[in-house]
Amino acid sequence: MQSRVVMLVDLDYFFAQCEELRNPSLKGKPVVVGVYSGRTEDSGAVSTANYVARKYGVKSGIPLFLAKKRLEGTEAVFLPVDYGFYQQISDEIMRALKGYADSFEQAGIDEAYLDVTLKVQGSFEAAKELAQKIKDAVKSQFGITFSVGVGPNKLVAKIACDSQKPDGLTVVKPEGVAVFLSPLPVDRLLGVGRKIAAKMETLGIRTVGDLAKYDVQRLVEVFGKTLGVYFHNAANGVDNTPVQETGEAESISRIATLKENTRDLTLILEKTDELTEDICKEVVQRKVGFRQVGIIAVMTDLSMHSRSQTLEKPISDMEIFRRTVQELFEKFLGESELEIRRIGVKISRFAEEETKQKQLTSFFQGN
Ligand code: TTP
Ligand code: MG
């Protein structure tokens, strides 16, 4: 199977870079953007800092007074966050980035995934050129630099991006994934925080390579099914989650022509079973659940009818899916008189992925 080609774009030291854009005289000086809590003059935390300030150990999350101390004697400039301004710049850049992608998913104010598989016809060489072209365009149109990782999926693209910053361009081809990931410390994987890394250390797991080789059953025993399996896949560079506009109205459907025009439910269900099975395969692959099931019927007079039903909760279960399709056709046949020529099955309202994501995120926050 041909690999996907996925990019992760992450704008460099974003809030601070926006401030440099607004006031170029800041360039070369340490720039710290902070959230001032207002209690005392210096209370609050660093939102981000430019790379000049980072050389002094100033980074996101540390207290402002500590940043001040570390930057004592320098020409450091401290500024309060101006979220509206950053949002405006972000919106413009995101709109531009979207134009380069087959599918696009914004993952934060300064981060976005681009699936470019079709655009580059599956070629990682072409993807590298495209990434450079996008970097040049964004730099000249907006004056902003970013780092980009290119890989066969979101997970690898993200880690590739992080590996070279700022202004980086890192390409990891499918055949290079294992070599790229194995030497990295486990905490480079999303979801491996300090606590989990410490637990893994007691199991003799320090690097992603150690984790990749570790018995998956054991991982499941120690971390539970969801996390155990996730860690195993992540360490092996496996990630099938699609690049998808969040909240995008999306559906998966299949349609087929019946062997003969009919009103016989058995004949109809024979065909819909094939279609539902096919859709289920895609559902499993995409790791989504769905809340809406629909049927389509094209009659002998070529009129097209559709019916749908919303389920109580998201499912990815084949049996419930088939039963719902059957019920919808039974009902539909009661309401129509003509014979059916073509039939279709459709699912939409993908919700469960979100839930799964939330589950993982809440696991991660416990670290
Ligand atoms: P990041 O992309 O994590 O950081 P960055 O863009 O400043 O630096 P780089 O990508 O070059 O490593 O976050 C994007 C913005 O989100 C960042 O500019 C400020 C904000 N932010 C916070 O306000 N608090 C935080 O703890 C982090 C990590 C980011
Ligand atoms: Mg960034």
mmCIF file of N, CA, C and O and ligand atoms in Angstrom, residues 10-16 35 46-49 51 54 60-61 81 109-111 147 165-166, ligand 1:
data_model
loop_
_atom_site.group_PDB
_atom_site.id
_atom_site.type_symbol
_atom_site.label_atom_id
_atom_site.label_comp_id
_atom_site.label_asym_id
_atom_site.label_seq_id
_atom_site.Cartn_x
_atom_site.Cartn_y
_atom_site.Cartn_z
ATOM 1 N N ASP A 10 4.563 23.984 12.325
ATOM 2 C CA ASP A 10 4.495 24.620 13.651
ATOM 3 C C ASP A 10 5.246 25.946 13.568
ATOM 4 O O ASP A 10 6.458 25.965 13.332
ATOM 5 N N LEU A 11 4.517 27.035 13.730
ATOM 6 C CA LEU A 11 5.131 28.353 13.608
ATOM 7 C C LEU A 11 6.154 28.547 14.732
ATOM 8 O O LEU A 11 5.917 28.145 15.873
ATOM 9 N N ASP A 12 7.286 29.154 14.394
ATOM 10 C CA ASP A 12 8.363 29.299 15.366
ATOM 11 C C ASP A 12 8.020 30.340 16.433
ATOM 12 O O ASP A 12 7.411 31.365 16.122
ATOM 13 N N TYR A 13 8.457 30.072 17.664
ATOM 14 C CA TYR A 13 8.271 30.957 18.837
ATOM 15 C C TYR A 13 7.141 31.955 18.582
ATOM 16 O O TYR A 13 7.325 33.167 18.592
ATOM 17 N N PHE A 14 5.947 31.422 18.392
ATOM 18 C CA PHE A 14 4.911 32.161 17.691
ATOM 19 C C PHE A 14 4.548 33.528 18.280
ATOM 20 O O PHE A 14 4.622 34.548 17.597
ATOM 21 N N PHE A 15 4.146 33.577 19.549
ATOM 22 C CA PHE A 15 3.712 34.868 20.098
ATOM 23 C C PHE A 15 4.855 35.887 20.023
ATOM 24 O O PHE A 15 4.640 37.060 19.710
ATOM 25 N N ALA A 16 6.061 35.432 20.314
ATOM 26 C CA ALA A 16 7.204 36.349 20.312
ATOM 27 C C ALA A 16 7.570 36.758 18.883
ATOM 28 O O ALA A 16 7.961 37.898 18.640
ATOM 29 N N VAL A 35 2.066 36.111 30.514
ATOM 30 C CA VAL A 35 0.733 36.368 31.048
ATOM 31 C C VAL A 35 0.943 36.926 32.450
ATOM 32 O O VAL A 35 1.440 36.227 33.330
ATOM 33 N N VAL A 46 5.653 32.803 31.826
ATOM 34 C CA VAL A 46 6.092 33.027 30.449
ATOM 35 C C VAL A 46 5.212 32.223 29.497
ATOM 36 O O VAL A 46 5.032 31.017 29.673
ATOM 37 N N SER A 47 4.661 32.921 28.498
ATOM 38 C CA SER A 47 3.865 32.256 27.476
ATOM 39 C C SER A 47 4.803 31.639 26.453
ATOM 40 O O SER A 47 4.702 30.463 26.120
ATOM 41 N N THR A 48 5.682 32.462 25.952
ATOM 42 C CA THR A 48 6.772 31.947 25.111
ATOM 43 C C THR A 48 7.879 32.973 25.055
ATOM 44 O O THR A 48 7.712 34.118 25.496
ATOM 45 N N ALA A 49 9.002 32.562 24.533
ATOM 46 C CA ALA A 49 10.149 33.459 24.411
ATOM 47 C C ALA A 49 10.813 33.205 23.069
ATOM 48 O O ALA A 49 10.704 32.083 22.539
ATOM 49 N N TYR A 51 14.116 32.712 20.476
ATOM 50 C CA TYR A 51 15.233 31.791 20.665
ATOM 51 C C TYR A 51 16.446 32.455 21.305
ATOM 52 O O TYR A 51 17.272 31.780 21.919
ATOM 53 N N ARG A 54 15.705 31.981 24.861
ATOM 54 C CA ARG A 54 15.788 30.566 25.245
ATOM 55 C C ARG A 54 17.218 30.138 25.576
ATOM 56 O O ARG A 54 17.447 29.236 26.364
ATOM 57 N N SER A 60 8.527 28.604 27.819
ATOM 58 C CA SER A 60 7.111 28.597 28.191
ATOM 59 C C SER A 60 6.929 27.985 29.566
ATOM 60 O O SER A 60 7.528 26.953 29.883
ATOM 61 N N GLY A 61 6.098 28.651 30.370
ATOM 62 C CA GLY A 61 5.690 28.039 31.632
ATOM 63 C C GLY A 61 6.473 28.467 32.849
ATOM 64 O O GLY A 61 5.971 28.331 33.968
ATOM 65 N N VAL A 81 0.799 39.293 26.657
ATOM 66 C CA VAL A 81 0.180 38.633 25.491
ATOM 67 C C VAL A 81 -0.880 39.534 24.862
ATOM 68 O O VAL A 81 -1.635 40.191 25.557
ATOM 69 N N ILE A 109 -3.196 27.212 17.775
ATOM 70 C CA ILE A 109 -3.111 28.542 17.159
ATOM 71 C C ILE A 109 -1.942 28.614 16.175
ATOM 72 O O ILE A 109 -2.006 29.340 15.183
ATOM 73 N N ASP A 110 -0.904 27.824 16.388
ATOM 74 C CA ASP A 110 0.261 27.947 15.490
ATOM 75 C C ASP A 110 0.664 26.603 14.873
ATOM 76 O O ASP A 110 1.801 26.418 14.478
ATOM 77 N N GLU A 111 -0.281 25.665 14.794
ATOM 78 C CA GLU A 111 0.042 24.312 14.342
ATOM 79 C C GLU A 111 -1.018 23.766 13.409
ATOM 80 O O GLU A 111 -2.214 23.898 13.681
ATOM 81 N N SER A 147 8.618 25.725 11.391
ATOM 82 C CA SER A 147 9.305 24.449 11.237
ATOM 83 C C SER A 147 8.289 23.448 10.725
ATOM 84 O O SER A 147 7.103 23.551 11.035
ATOM 85 N N LYS A 165 14.261 22.815 15.113
ATOM 86 C CA LYS A 165 13.589 24.101 15.274
ATOM 87 C C LYS A 165 14.621 25.149 15.627
ATOM 88 O O LYS A 165 15.593 24.826 16.301
ATOM 89 N N PRO A 166 14.476 26.412 15.316
ATOM 90 C CA PRO A 166 13.430 26.964 14.450
ATOM 91 C C PRO A 166 13.797 26.833 12.968
ATOM 92 O O PRO A 166 14.918 26.456 12.666
HETATM 93 P P1 TTP B 1 4.452 26.266 20.786
HETATM 94 O O1 TTP B 1 4.373 25.995 19.324
HETATM 95 O O2 TTP B 1 4.541 25.136 21.735
HETATM 96 O O3 TTP B 1 5.720 27.165 21.092
HETATM 97 P P2 TTP B 1 6.335 28.330 20.235
HETATM 98 O O4 TTP B 1 5.634 28.533 18.940
HETATM 99 O O5 TTP B 1 6.411 29.541 21.111
HETATM 100 O O6 TTP B 1 7.815 27.845 20.019
HETATM 101 P P3 TTP B 1 8.356 26.738 18.996
HETATM 102 O O7 TTP B 1 7.207 26.210 18.230
HETATM 103 O O8 TTP B 1 9.354 27.477 18.155
HETATM 104 O O9 TTP B 1 9.007 25.734 19.879
HETATM 105 O O10 TTP B 1 3.237 27.154 21.242
HETATM 106 C C1 TTP B 1 2.614 28.120 20.409
HETATM 107 C C2 TTP B 1 2.195 29.342 21.198
HETATM 108 O O11 TTP B 1 1.309 28.967 22.249
HETATM 109 C C3 TTP B 1 3.347 30.046 21.872
HETATM 110 O O12 TTP B 1 3.979 30.978 21.010
HETATM 111 C C4 TTP B 1 2.698 30.684 23.056
HETATM 112 C C5 TTP B 1 1.560 29.776 23.414
HETATM 113 N N1 TTP B 1 1.928 28.947 24.583
HETATM 114 C C6 TTP B 1 1.571 29.395 25.859
HETATM 115 O O13 TTP B 1 0.939 30.444 25.998
HETATM 116 N N2 TTP B 1 1.931 28.636 26.942
HETATM 117 C C7 TTP B 1 2.650 27.462 26.832
HETATM 118 O O14 TTP B 1 2.970 26.814 27.846
HETATM 119 C C8 TTP B 1 3.002 27.007 25.495
HETATM 120 C C9 TTP B 1 3.787 25.744 25.335
HETATM 121 C C10 TTP B 1 2.624 27.785 24.428
#
